[in-house]
Short mmCIF file of C-alpha atoms in Angstrom, two decimals:
data_model
loop_
_atom_site.label_atom_id
_atom_site.label_comp_id
_atom_site.label_asym_id
_atom_site.label_seq_id
_atom_site.Cartn_x
_atom_site.Cartn_y
_atom_site.Cartn_z
CA MET U 1 -35.42 35.63 -55.98
CA SER U 2 -31.75 34.33 -56.17
CA PRO U 3 -31.59 31.56 -58.83
CA SER U 4 -30.23 28.97 -56.11
CA THR U 5 -33.14 28.93 -53.65
CA HIS U 6 -34.51 25.72 -54.21
CA ARG U 7 -33.44 22.17 -52.96
CA VAL U 8 -34.33 18.63 -53.13
CA GLN U 9 -35.56 17.06 -50.06
CA LEU U 10 -34.97 13.46 -50.36
CA LEU U 11 -37.21 11.44 -48.40
CA ARG U 12 -36.96 8.08 -49.72
CA ALA U 13 -33.86 6.47 -51.41
CA PRO U 14 -34.28 3.79 -54.24
CA GLU U 15 -33.74 0.16 -53.32
CA ALA U 16 -30.36 -1.11 -53.77
CA GLY U 17 -29.52 -2.31 -57.39
CA PRO U 18 -29.34 -0.66 -61.07
CA ARG U 19 -31.73 1.59 -60.33
CA SER U 20 -29.71 3.08 -57.33
CA GLY U 21 -26.49 3.45 -59.58
CA THR U 22 -28.80 5.58 -61.86
CA ALA U 23 -30.07 7.88 -58.95
CA ALA U 24 -26.48 8.18 -57.65
CA LEU U 25 -25.07 9.18 -61.22
CA ALA U 26 -28.09 11.79 -61.77
CA LEU U 27 -27.44 13.29 -58.39
CA ALA U 28 -23.72 13.54 -59.16
CA ARG U 29 -24.48 15.48 -62.44
CA ALA U 30 -26.63 17.80 -60.81
CA LEU U 31 -24.73 18.44 -57.52
CA GLY U 32 -21.16 18.37 -59.36
CA ILE U 33 -20.05 15.81 -56.99
CA PRO U 34 -18.15 12.27 -57.77
CA ARG U 35 -20.52 9.53 -57.57
CA ALA U 36 -19.43 7.84 -54.45
CA ASP U 37 -20.32 10.89 -52.59
CA ALA U 38 -23.73 11.11 -54.20
CA ALA U 39 -24.35 7.50 -52.96
CA LEU U 40 -23.56 8.78 -49.39
CA LEU U 41 -26.24 11.13 -49.88
CA LEU U 42 -28.61 8.81 -50.93
CA SER U 43 -27.72 6.51 -48.00
CA ALA U 44 -28.61 9.05 -45.91
CA ALA U 45 -31.97 9.74 -46.78
CA PRO U 46 -34.19 11.28 -45.68
CA ARG U 47 -32.41 14.44 -45.56
CA VAL U 48 -31.78 17.92 -47.90
CA LEU U 49 -29.49 17.78 -50.49
CA PRO U 50 -26.47 20.26 -49.72
CA ARG U 51 -26.88 22.57 -52.65
CA GLY U 52 -29.20 24.84 -53.99
CA LEU U 53 -30.52 24.78 -57.39
CA PRO U 54 -32.60 26.58 -60.00
CA LEU U 55 -36.52 25.60 -59.64
CA ASP U 56 -36.03 23.79 -63.02
CA ALA U 57 -33.18 22.08 -62.36
CA ALA U 58 -34.36 20.82 -58.96
CA GLN U 59 -37.68 19.64 -60.43
CA ARG U 60 -36.05 17.97 -62.85
CA LEU U 61 -33.66 16.29 -60.47
CA LEU U 62 -36.74 15.09 -58.59
CA GLU U 63 -38.31 13.57 -61.41
CA THR U 64 -35.14 11.25 -62.22
CA LEU U 65 -34.84 10.22 -58.75
CA ARG U 66 -38.67 9.13 -58.67
CA ALA U 67 -38.13 7.45 -61.65
CA THR U 68 -35.75 5.27 -60.04
CA GLY U 69 -38.12 4.49 -57.04
CA ALA U 70 -36.95 7.36 -54.70
CA ASP U 71 -39.23 10.04 -53.53
CA GLY U 72 -38.88 13.59 -52.12
CA SER U 73 -39.92 17.27 -52.71
CA VAL U 74 -38.58 20.58 -53.77
CA LEU U 75 -38.45 23.04 -51.20
CA GLU U 76 -37.73 26.83 -51.53
CA ALA U 77 -34.74 28.16 -49.42
CA PRO U 78 -32.79 31.32 -49.07
CA ALA U 79 -29.28 30.98 -50.97
CA SER U 80 -26.26 30.55 -49.08
CA GLY U 81 -22.88 31.64 -49.75
CA SER U 82 -20.69 29.79 -47.61
CA ARG U 83 -19.25 26.49 -49.49
CA CYS U 84 -17.45 23.46 -48.14
CA ALA U 85 -13.73 23.99 -48.25
CA GLU U 86 -13.12 20.08 -49.62
CA HIS U 87 -16.35 20.37 -51.79
CA PRO U 88 -16.65 23.77 -53.13
CA ALA U 89 -20.01 22.75 -55.27
CA LEU U 90 -21.85 22.00 -51.74
CA GLU U 91 -23.12 24.03 -49.38
CA ASP U 92 -21.51 24.02 -45.87
CA GLU U 93 -23.06 22.57 -42.79
CA GLY U 94 -21.05 24.26 -40.00
CA PRO U 95 -17.40 24.45 -39.09
CA CYS U 96 -14.83 21.53 -38.62
CA GLU U 97 -15.04 20.61 -34.65
CA VAL U 98 -11.30 20.63 -34.87
CA CYS U 99 -10.06 23.56 -37.02
CA GLY U 100 -13.20 25.26 -38.00
CA ALA U 101 -12.57 24.90 -41.65
CA ARG U 102 -16.34 24.81 -43.46
CA ILE U 103 -17.42 21.13 -43.97
CA CYS U 104 -20.61 19.93 -45.76
CA ALA U 105 -22.93 16.91 -45.51
CA VAL U 106 -20.80 14.55 -47.89
CA CYS U 107 -17.47 15.61 -45.11
CA VAL U 108 -19.89 14.25 -42.15
CA LEU U 109 -21.27 11.29 -43.68
CA ALA U 110 -17.88 10.11 -45.21
CA ARG U 111 -16.16 10.58 -41.79
CA GLY U 112 -18.81 10.17 -39.08
CA ALA U 113 -17.76 13.10 -37.45
CA ARG U 114 -17.65 16.82 -38.13
CA ARG U 115 -14.05 16.74 -39.13
CA CYS U 116 -12.63 18.20 -42.41
CA GLY U 117 -9.84 16.09 -44.50
CA ALA U 118 -6.93 17.92 -43.29
CA CYS U 119 -7.87 17.13 -39.32
CA GLU U 120 -9.06 13.67 -40.43
CA GLY U 121 -5.79 12.99 -42.13
CA ARG U 122 -3.71 13.97 -39.03
CA LEU U 123 -5.77 12.01 -36.57
CA ALA U 124 -5.05 8.95 -39.06
CA ARG U 125 -1.54 9.72 -38.65
CA ALA U 126 -1.64 9.77 -35.11
CA ARG U 127 -3.80 6.69 -34.52
CA ARG U 128 -1.17 4.92 -36.83
CA PHE U 129 1.41 6.35 -34.71
CA GLN U 130 -0.21 5.07 -31.58
CA ARG U 131 -1.05 1.51 -33.02
CA MET U 132 2.73 1.45 -33.78
CA ARG U 133 3.71 2.69 -30.54
CA VAL U 134 1.12 -0.27 -28.93
CA ALA U 135 2.74 -2.64 -31.04
CA VAL U 136 6.31 -1.93 -29.90
CA LEU U 137 5.42 -1.84 -26.54
CA LEU U 138 3.85 -5.20 -26.94
CA THR U 139 6.74 -6.51 -28.64
CA GLY U 140 8.98 -5.35 -26.00
CA LEU U 141 6.70 -6.87 -23.00
CA CYS U 142 6.59 -10.19 -25.18
CA VAL U 143 10.38 -9.95 -25.32
CA ALA U 144 10.73 -9.42 -21.66
CA LEU U 145 8.35 -11.97 -20.65
CA VAL U 146 9.98 -14.66 -22.83
CA TRP U 147 13.29 -13.73 -21.44
CA GLY U 148 12.11 -13.60 -17.60
CA PHE U 149 10.59 -16.72 -18.44
CA SER U 150 13.87 -18.43 -19.48
CA VAL U 151 15.60 -16.92 -16.70
CA GLN U 152 13.13 -18.17 -14.08
CA ARG U 153 13.24 -21.65 -15.69
CA GLN U 154 17.08 -21.71 -15.26
CA ARG U 155 17.12 -20.24 -12.01
CA ASP U 156 14.06 -22.93 -11.06
CA ALA U 157 16.37 -25.61 -12.53
CA ARG U 158 19.13 -25.01 -9.63
CA THR U 159 16.75 -26.54 -7.17
CA THR U 160 15.83 -29.71 -8.88
CA TRP U 161 18.87 -31.03 -7.24
CA THR U 162 19.39 -33.40 -9.95
CA ARG U 163 23.32 -32.27 -10.37
CA PRO U 164 25.82 -30.35 -8.23
CA LEU U 165 25.33 -26.61 -8.25
CA ARG U 166 28.59 -24.83 -9.36
CA VAL U 167 29.21 -21.33 -7.52
CA ALA U 168 31.73 -19.39 -8.21
CA VAL U 169 33.39 -17.31 -5.10
CA VAL U 170 35.59 -14.28 -5.89
CA MET U 171 37.82 -13.17 -3.06
CA LEU U 172 38.71 -9.66 -2.97
CA GLY U 173 40.67 -7.58 -0.38
CA GLU U 174 44.25 -6.39 0.50
CA ASP U 175 44.96 -9.27 3.05
CA ASP U 176 46.13 -12.20 0.97
CA GLU U 177 46.59 -14.10 4.18
CA ALA U 178 43.02 -14.05 5.42
CA ALA U 179 41.73 -14.50 1.91
CA GLN U 180 43.83 -17.90 2.10
CA VAL U 181 42.38 -18.64 5.52
CA LEU U 182 39.05 -18.51 3.95
CA ARG U 183 39.96 -20.15 0.71
CA ASP U 184 41.05 -23.16 3.05
CA GLY U 185 37.63 -23.20 4.74
CA MET U 186 35.64 -23.56 1.70
CA PRO U 187 35.80 -27.60 1.42
CA ARG U 188 34.30 -27.46 4.82
CA LEU U 189 31.15 -25.38 3.77
CA GLU U 190 30.89 -27.89 0.87
CA ALA U 191 30.80 -30.79 3.47
CA TRP U 192 28.33 -28.69 5.40
CA PHE U 193 26.03 -28.26 2.56
CA ALA U 194 26.35 -32.06 1.49
CA ARG U 195 25.57 -33.01 5.55
CA GLU U 196 22.39 -30.83 5.44
CA HIS U 197 21.47 -31.75 1.95
CA LEU U 198 21.39 -35.61 2.75
CA ARG U 199 20.04 -35.01 6.37
CA TYR U 200 16.78 -34.07 4.39
CA ARG U 201 17.15 -36.27 0.99
CA PRO U 202 19.14 -39.38 2.16
CA GLU U 203 19.11 -40.38 -1.31
CA GLY U 204 20.17 -37.00 -2.68
CA LEU U 205 23.53 -35.82 -4.07
CA LYS U 206 26.82 -36.62 -2.29
CA GLN U 207 28.03 -33.15 -3.09
CA PRO U 208 25.16 -30.83 -3.98
CA VAL U 209 27.66 -27.64 -4.12
CA GLN U 210 30.60 -27.10 -5.95
CA PHE U 211 32.64 -23.87 -5.18
CA GLN U 212 35.29 -22.65 -7.60
CA VAL U 213 37.25 -19.95 -5.94
CA PHE U 214 38.83 -17.11 -7.68
CA GLY U 215 41.48 -14.79 -6.43
CA PRO U 216 42.23 -12.70 -4.08
CA VAL U 217 41.82 -9.43 -6.48
CA HIS U 218 42.90 -6.07 -5.43
CA PRO U 219 40.61 -3.79 -6.91
CA GLU U 220 41.79 -0.27 -7.21
CA VAL U 221 37.72 0.66 -6.44
CA PRO U 222 36.20 -0.59 -3.44
CA LEU U 223 33.41 -2.89 -4.42
CA PRO U 224 30.12 -0.77 -4.15
CA TRP U 225 27.85 -1.52 -0.95
CA PRO U 226 24.07 -0.82 -0.89
CA GLU U 227 23.29 1.78 1.49
CA ALA U 228 20.11 1.40 3.72
CA SER U 229 18.93 4.88 2.79
CA SER U 230 19.21 4.28 -0.80
CA SER U 231 15.11 2.77 -1.05
CA GLY U 232 14.16 4.59 -4.09
CA TRP U 233 13.29 2.78 -7.14
CA LEU U 234 15.99 5.55 -9.01
CA ALA U 235 18.82 5.02 -6.31
CA ARG U 236 18.35 1.29 -6.61
CA LEU U 237 18.85 1.34 -10.34
CA ARG U 238 21.92 3.28 -10.08
CA TYR U 239 23.13 0.96 -7.81
CA ALA U 240 22.48 -2.13 -9.47
CA ARG U 241 24.16 -0.41 -12.59
CA THR U 242 27.46 0.72 -10.79
CA LEU U 243 27.54 -2.69 -9.14
CA GLN U 244 27.12 -4.36 -12.50
CA GLY U 245 30.24 -2.43 -13.92
CA ALA U 246 32.22 -3.20 -11.03
CA LEU U 247 31.47 -7.02 -11.35
CA GLU U 248 32.17 -6.93 -14.56
CA LEU U 249 35.42 -5.69 -14.36
CA LEU U 250 36.01 -8.30 -11.71
CA ASP U 251 35.10 -10.99 -13.53
CA ALA U 252 37.03 -9.95 -16.82
CA THR U 253 40.29 -9.90 -14.20
CA VAL U 254 39.75 -13.41 -13.06
CA ASP U 255 38.37 -14.95 -16.72
CA LEU U 256 35.22 -15.62 -14.80
CA GLU U 257 32.34 -16.42 -17.38
CA PRO U 258 29.17 -15.94 -15.41
CA ARG U 259 27.39 -18.23 -17.58
CA ALA U 260 29.13 -21.16 -16.58
CA TYR U 261 28.03 -20.80 -12.65
CA ASP U 262 24.50 -21.07 -11.34
CA ALA U 263 25.59 -18.36 -8.70
CA ARG U 264 28.11 -16.35 -7.79
CA MET U 265 29.74 -15.06 -4.52
CA TYR U 266 31.71 -11.71 -4.16
CA VAL U 267 33.46 -11.82 -0.75
CA VAL U 268 35.38 -8.70 0.47
CA VAL U 269 38.06 -10.29 2.98
CA GLU U 270 39.06 -7.82 5.69
CA SER U 271 41.88 -8.90 8.42
CA GLY U 272 41.46 -7.86 12.34
CA THR U 273 43.36 -7.68 15.70
CA SER U 274 40.18 -8.63 17.38
CA GLY U 275 36.77 -10.39 16.82
CA THR U 276 35.31 -11.61 13.65
CA PHE U 277 32.57 -9.93 11.76
CA ALA U 278 30.62 -10.83 8.75
CA GLU U 279 27.47 -9.46 6.40
CA GLY U 280 25.94 -10.25 3.17
CA VAL U 281 23.61 -9.08 1.01
CA GLY U 282 21.55 -11.51 -1.86
CA ALA U 283 18.46 -11.19 -3.82
CA THR U 284 16.10 -14.00 -3.04
CA GLY U 285 16.32 -16.10 -6.45
CA GLY U 286 18.86 -14.30 -7.84
CA GLU U 287 22.44 -15.19 -9.14
CA LEU U 288 24.69 -12.87 -6.97
CA GLY U 289 25.81 -12.66 -3.06
CA LEU U 290 27.93 -10.02 -1.67
CA VAL U 291 29.53 -10.78 1.57
CA ARG U 292 32.25 -8.77 3.50
CA ALA U 293 33.88 -10.69 6.43
CA LEU U 294 36.44 -9.56 9.03
CA VAL U 295 38.87 -12.87 9.45
CA GLN U 296 40.85 -13.40 12.37
CA GLY U 297 43.27 -16.03 12.88
CA VAL U 298 41.82 -19.43 11.36
CA ASP U 299 38.39 -18.55 12.56
CA THR U 300 36.41 -18.34 9.40
CA THR U 301 32.77 -19.50 10.74
CA LEU U 302 30.99 -16.28 10.46
CA ALA U 303 32.36 -15.71 6.99
CA LEU U 304 31.51 -19.45 5.79
CA THR U 305 28.03 -18.90 7.45
CA ALA U 306 27.45 -15.51 5.50
CA LEU U 307 28.12 -17.38 2.44
CA ALA U 308 25.48 -20.01 3.23
CA HIS U 309 23.22 -17.69 3.99
CA GLU U 310 23.71 -15.28 0.87
CA LEU U 311 23.52 -18.64 -1.72
CA LEU U 312 20.62 -20.05 0.08
CA HIS U 313 19.29 -16.51 -0.75
CA CYS U 314 20.14 -17.04 -4.25
CA LEU U 315 18.29 -20.68 -4.20
CA GLY U 316 14.98 -19.21 -2.96
CA ALA U 317 15.41 -18.99 1.17
CA THR U 318 14.29 -16.25 3.07
CA ASP U 319 15.47 -14.48 6.27
CA LYS U 320 14.03 -16.06 9.60
CA TYR U 321 15.06 -13.28 11.66
CA ASP U 322 13.51 -10.26 13.49
CA ALA U 323 14.20 -6.94 13.38
CA GLN U 324 16.34 -7.20 16.44
CA GLY U 325 18.09 -9.90 14.55
CA HIS U 326 17.08 -12.81 16.79
CA ALA U 327 15.22 -16.02 15.86
CA MET U 328 11.58 -15.72 14.82
CA LEU U 329 9.44 -18.88 16.38
CA PRO U 330 8.80 -21.20 15.27
CA GLN U 331 10.49 -20.65 11.40
CA GLY U 332 13.62 -19.63 12.48
CA LEU U 333 14.55 -22.73 14.83
CA VAL U 334 16.48 -25.99 13.53
CA ALA U 335 14.32 -28.08 15.67
CA PRO U 336 10.75 -26.40 16.30
CA GLU U 337 9.52 -29.85 17.44
CA LEU U 338 11.82 -29.79 20.51
CA ALA U 339 9.86 -29.26 24.04
CA PRO U 340 10.40 -26.96 25.56
CA VAL U 341 11.35 -25.47 22.37
CA LEU U 342 14.32 -23.20 23.81
CA PRO U 343 16.92 -23.32 24.11
CA GLN U 344 17.99 -24.60 20.61
CA GLN U 345 21.73 -26.17 19.88
CA GLN U 346 21.85 -25.14 16.66
CA ALA U 347 21.87 -21.63 14.70
CA GLU U 348 19.15 -21.93 11.49
CA VAL U 349 21.42 -20.85 8.93
CA MET U 350 18.80 -18.00 7.96
CA VAL U 351 19.26 -16.26 11.30
CA GLY U 352 22.92 -17.10 12.20
CA GLU U 353 22.05 -17.28 15.71
CA VAL U 354 21.83 -20.21 18.15
CA PRO U 355 18.33 -18.99 20.02
CA LEU U 356 18.53 -19.43 23.73
CA GLU U 357 15.76 -17.88 25.03
CA ALA U 358 12.89 -15.26 23.04
CA GLY U 359 15.20 -12.65 21.87
CA VAL U 360 18.11 -13.95 23.23
CA GLY U 361 21.08 -15.96 21.25
CA ARG U 362 24.68 -16.63 20.53
CA LEU U 363 26.70 -16.77 17.70
CA PRO U 364 27.84 -20.26 16.65
CA ASN U 365 30.96 -21.60 17.37
CA SER U 366 31.52 -23.94 14.42
CA LEU U 367 29.62 -25.15 11.37
CA ASP U 368 28.80 -27.99 13.39
CA GLU U 369 26.34 -25.43 14.99
CA LEU U 370 24.75 -24.34 12.02
CA ALA U 371 22.08 -26.16 10.02
CA VAL U 372 18.89 -25.83 7.99
CA GLY U 373 15.65 -25.77 9.35
CA PRO U 374 12.59 -27.27 7.82
CA LEU U 375 11.14 -24.10 6.25
CA THR U 376 14.37 -23.21 4.71
CA ALA U 377 14.69 -26.92 3.54
CA ALA U 378 11.29 -26.43 1.80
CA GLU U 379 12.23 -22.94 0.21
CA VAL U 380 15.14 -24.58 -1.32
CA ARG U 381 12.94 -27.71 -2.41
CA TRP U 382 14.80 -30.11 -0.40
CA THR U 383 11.92 -31.45 0.86
CA SER U 384 8.17 -30.96 -0.40
CA GLN U 385 6.89 -28.94 2.48
#
């Protein structure tokens, strides 16, 4: 019979106190393991201790343990030649669930899982890295939230209407004469904003919007214009970066400091031999607006309408026309209270067309035929409704 064919079956551990320390010390000496590991084995009672001993040695250990208040028995068992890779004095209890290395009861008890020390270390490092990554992401998120909150507060402050808004208008194009015509029309747009603002706020600002005109600038590369087909997020990101680079170059050319203004409007001015034309792009609640206008002679009504439209977009106003470009009823009307409601006498600025009947309208002939409707006034906080 092999000399290592007996094991101590621990049925009950001693109560906590000095005796438990004595039991752990005796067990550590008998099994050839650290005292802390022996204490782990005691805490896991009832269990069979993971090392075979000669019969007399097993009996002596059991007597010592019983003297400390523990209880158990000696079992005869076949000898095992397989040892724990981390605790060579102890017999193994199977493989590591990750790498297959042999592990013992102390390994399992210490880690709460069937893992060897090397795999536990790798897992701990992975957990630390995961915590660091989460911490970095949360920090970035907090910074983004604080930045976003700050920007939103600044944007919301624009529509408290306790001071005039400062709006930069940058003229672009090769036709300096057409640009000068539009520049000369800017005081009329300031007067239009004052008229509409005071119509809703009789005690409001006498000049709610102040325009400062820059240019005209003759850029070597045309201002990038968003394409309707570029609806994917990647395409939008590429366009945003391209536009930012182009605008930074324009701002530097005319010595414009963006932070000094509540909004910036960039107007591509073109001249034509017949007709007029204007279109624009602006983000609701943003700070930028792009306008492309065809100016003939001294007629700047459509260009000024597009400027007003995109600026109001920046202040929170939304479009109020349908897919065909006609006024939505009643939100796209200046005077929805009229009976009959159509025809209207003025164009709602967020539509740009004087409604004559359902689905039919005409362009305004002057700024006198352009007005802010009740819903737009509420969106830019001229009214509380």
